[in-house]
C-alpha cells in the first residue's frame, strides 16, 4: 500500500457521510516526510509534461504543490481565497467549497501566468471538482494550458474525477477512494 493510503488508514477520521478529515497529516499539521513522498510521486508522473508553473489553491494544496514544484524546478502560484487590496489587476472567479459548504472568490494577480505556459494544478483533495473548475477558469483566462492535474486524495465516486478525466487532462491521484461505506474506505484500483 502506498504511504498516503497507509497514513489515511492510521490517522484519517471519517466524519459521517463522505467527509474525510486528514488534518493531522495534510491540511492542518503537515507530515513532512509524507508530503515529500507525495511531491516525488507527482513530480515523477508529470516530469515529461513540460511544466512551467505549478498552481494550487490556498491552503491545503500549498505543501504538496511546493514539494512537487521543487522537484520539477518551477515556481508555485497559489490562488488566494479572497482578493487582497494589494492586487492591482486580479483575475477572480467564484467557487463553491464542498468542505465549508459556502462560495468564495478565488483570485490571482494578472501576469503571474503567461500565455501559452504549461501549468500543473495540484491540490490536497478532489471531490466535486469545484475548486479545480475555478483554477481551470483562471488558468484559461491567463491564456495558459493545463498540462496536468495532480491530487493527493480523490473521492472518485464524486463528480470531480469524471469532470477532470472527461476534459482529457493528464491526471494523477496519489490516493483514490472508490467509496466510503459504513465507516470504511474502499480504495480504487
Coordinates of C-alpha atoms in Angstrom, one line a residue:
X1 CA 0.0 0.0 0.0
X2 CA 1.3 3.5 -0.8
X3 CA 2.4 5.6 2.2
X4 CA -0.5 8.1 1.8
X5 CA -3.2 5.4 1.9
X6 CA -1.5 3.8 4.9
X7 CA -1.4 7.2 6.8
X8 CA -5.1 7.8 5.9
X9 CA -6.0 4.4 7.4
X10 CA -3.9 5.1 10.5
X11 CA -4.8 8.8 11.1
X12 CA -7.8 9.8 8.9
X13 CA -11.1 10.3 10.6
X14 CA -14.4 9.8 8.8
X15 CA -16.9 12.5 9.9
X16 CA -20.2 10.9 8.8
X17 CA -21.2 10.6 5.2
X18 CA -18.3 11.0 2.9
X19 CA -16.2 13.7 4.8
X20 CA -12.6 12.5 5.5
X21 CA -10.6 14.5 8.0
X22 CA -6.8 14.3 7.5
X23 CA -5.7 17.4 9.4
X24 CA -3.1 15.5 11.3
X25 CA -1.1 14.8 8.2
X26 CA -2.0 17.0 5.2
X27 CA -4.1 20.1 5.7
X28 CA -3.6 21.4 9.2
X29 CA -0.5 19.7 10.5
X30 CA 2.0 18.6 7.9
X31 CA 3.7 15.2 7.9
X32 CA 6.8 16.4 6.1
X33 CA 8.2 13.0 5.0
X34 CA 4.7 12.1 3.6
X35 CA 4.5 15.5 1.8
X36 CA 7.9 14.9 0.3
X37 CA 6.8 11.4 -0.8
X38 CA 3.7 12.9 -2.4
X39 CA 5.7 15.5 -4.2
X40 CA 8.1 12.9 -5.5
X41 CA 5.2 10.8 -6.8
X42 CA 3.5 13.7 -8.6
X43 CA 6.8 15.1 -10.0
X44 CA 7.7 11.6 -11.4
X45 CA 4.3 11.3 -13.1
X46 CA 4.5 14.8 -14.7
X47 CA 8.3 15.1 -15.3
X48 CA 8.0 14.8 -19.1
X49 CA 5.0 17.1 -19.4
X50 CA 6.9 20.4 -20.0
X51 CA 5.5 22.0 -16.8
X52 CA 6.4 25.7 -16.5
X53 CA 4.3 26.5 -13.4
X54 CA 2.5 24.7 -10.6
X55 CA -0.8 26.2 -9.4
X56 CA -2.8 25.4 -6.3
X57 CA -5.4 27.0 -4.1
X58 CA -4.6 28.1 -0.6
X59 CA -4.1 26.5 1.9
X60 CA -4.3 22.7 1.7
X61 CA -2.6 22.4 -1.7
X62 CA 0.4 24.6 -0.9
X63 CA 2.7 22.0 0.7
X64 CA 2.2 19.2 -1.9
X65 CA 2.4 21.8 -4.7
X66 CA 5.7 23.1 -3.3
X67 CA 7.1 19.6 -2.9
X68 CA 6.2 18.8 -6.5
X69 CA 7.4 22.1 -8.0
X70 CA 10.7 21.9 -6.1
X71 CA 11.4 18.6 -7.9
X72 CA 10.3 20.0 -11.2
X73 CA 12.3 23.1 -10.8
X74 CA 9.4 25.5 -11.5
X75 CA 7.6 28.2 -9.5
X76 CA 4.4 27.7 -7.5
X77 CA 1.5 30.1 -7.6
X78 CA -1.2 29.7 -5.0
X79 CA -4.6 31.1 -5.8
X80 CA -6.0 33.3 -3.0
X81 CA -9.4 32.6 -1.4
X82 CA -10.1 36.4 -1.2
X83 CA -9.0 39.4 -3.1
X84 CA -6.2 41.2 -1.2
X85 CA -6.0 45.0 -1.5
X86 CA -2.5 44.7 -2.9
X87 CA -3.7 43.0 -6.2
X88 CA -3.7 45.6 -8.9
X89 CA -5.1 43.5 -11.8
X90 CA -6.8 40.5 -10.2
X91 CA -8.3 37.7 -12.1
X92 CA -11.2 36.3 -10.0
X93 CA -13.8 33.5 -10.1
X94 CA -16.3 32.3 -7.6
X95 CA -16.2 28.7 -6.4
X96 CA -18.2 26.6 -4.0
X97 CA -16.4 24.7 -1.2
X98 CA -17.6 21.2 -0.5
X99 CA -15.9 21.2 2.9
X100 CA -17.1 24.6 4.0
X101 CA -20.4 24.5 2.2
X102 CA -20.1 28.1 1.0
X103 CA -19.0 30.1 -2.0
X104 CA -15.9 32.3 -2.1
X105 CA -13.8 34.1 -4.7
X106 CA -10.5 32.6 -5.9
X107 CA -8.1 35.2 -7.2
X108 CA -4.6 35.7 -8.7
X109 CA -2.7 38.6 -9.9
X110 CA -2.8 39.0 -13.7
X111 CA 0.5 38.3 -15.3
X112 CA 1.8 35.7 -12.9
X113 CA 0.9 33.1 -15.5
X114 CA 1.9 34.0 -19.0
X115 CA 0.0 32.9 -22.2
X116 CA 1.0 29.5 -23.5
X117 CA 2.6 28.3 -20.2
X118 CA 2.1 24.7 -19.3
X119 CA 0.5 24.6 -15.9
X120 CA 0.2 21.7 -13.5
X121 CA -2.6 22.0 -11.0
X122 CA -2.0 20.4 -7.6
X123 CA -4.4 20.1 -4.7
X124 CA -5.0 18.2 -1.5
X125 CA -8.5 16.9 -2.3
X126 CA -10.7 16.4 -5.4
X127 CA -14.3 15.8 -4.5
X128 CA -16.9 17.6 -6.7
X129 CA -14.3 19.5 -8.7
X130 CA -15.4 23.0 -7.9
X131 CA -12.0 24.2 -6.7
X132 CA -10.4 22.8 -9.9
X133 CA -13.1 24.4 -12.1
X134 CA -12.2 27.8 -10.6
X135 CA -8.5 27.2 -11.1
X136 CA -9.2 26.0 -14.6
X137 CA -11.1 29.2 -15.4
X138 CA -8.3 31.4 -14.1
X139 CA -5.6 29.5 -15.9
X140 CA -7.6 29.8 -19.2
X141 CA -8.2 33.5 -18.5
X142 CA -4.4 33.9 -18.4
X143 CA -4.1 32.1 -21.8
X144 CA -2.2 29.2 -20.4
X145 CA -2.7 25.4 -20.9
X146 CA -3.4 22.8 -18.2
X147 CA -0.7 20.1 -18.8
X148 CA -1.8 18.0 -15.8
X149 CA -3.9 17.7 -12.6
X150 CA -2.3 16.1 -9.5
X151 CA -4.3 15.3 -6.5
X152 CA -3.3 13.9 -3.1
X153 CA -6.6 12.3 -2.2
X154 CA -9.6 12.0 -4.6
X155 CA -13.1 10.8 -3.9
X156 CA -13.5 9.0 -7.3
X157 CA -17.2 8.4 -6.5
X158 CA -17.9 12.2 -6.6
X159 CA -18.2 14.4 -9.8
X160 CA -14.7 15.9 -9.8
X161 CA -12.9 12.8 -11.1
X162 CA -15.2 12.4 -14.1
X163 CA -15.0 16.1 -14.9
X164 CA -11.2 16.2 -14.9
X165 CA -10.8 13.0 -16.9
X166 CA -13.7 13.9 -19.2
X167 CA -11.8 17.1 -20.1
X168 CA -8.8 15.0 -21.3
X169 CA -6.3 16.2 -18.7
X170 CA -3.4 14.1 -17.7
X171 CA -4.5 13.1 -14.2
X172 CA -2.7 11.5 -11.2
X173 CA -4.2 10.9 -7.8
X174 CA -1.9 9.6 -5.1
X175 CA -4.7 8.0 -3.1
X176 CA -8.0 7.3 -4.9
X177 CA -11.1 6.4 -2.8
X178 CA -13.7 4.3 -4.7
X179 CA -16.3 4.5 -1.9
X180 CA -16.9 5.2 1.8
X181 CA -19.4 2.8 3.2
X182 CA -20.3 2.1 6.8
X183 CA -17.3 3.9 8.1
X184 CA -14.8 2.1 5.8
X185 CA -12.7 3.5 3.0
X186 CA -12.6 1.3 -0.2
X187 CA -9.7 2.2 -2.4
X188 CA -9.9 2.4 -6.1
X189 CA -7.6 0.1 -8.1

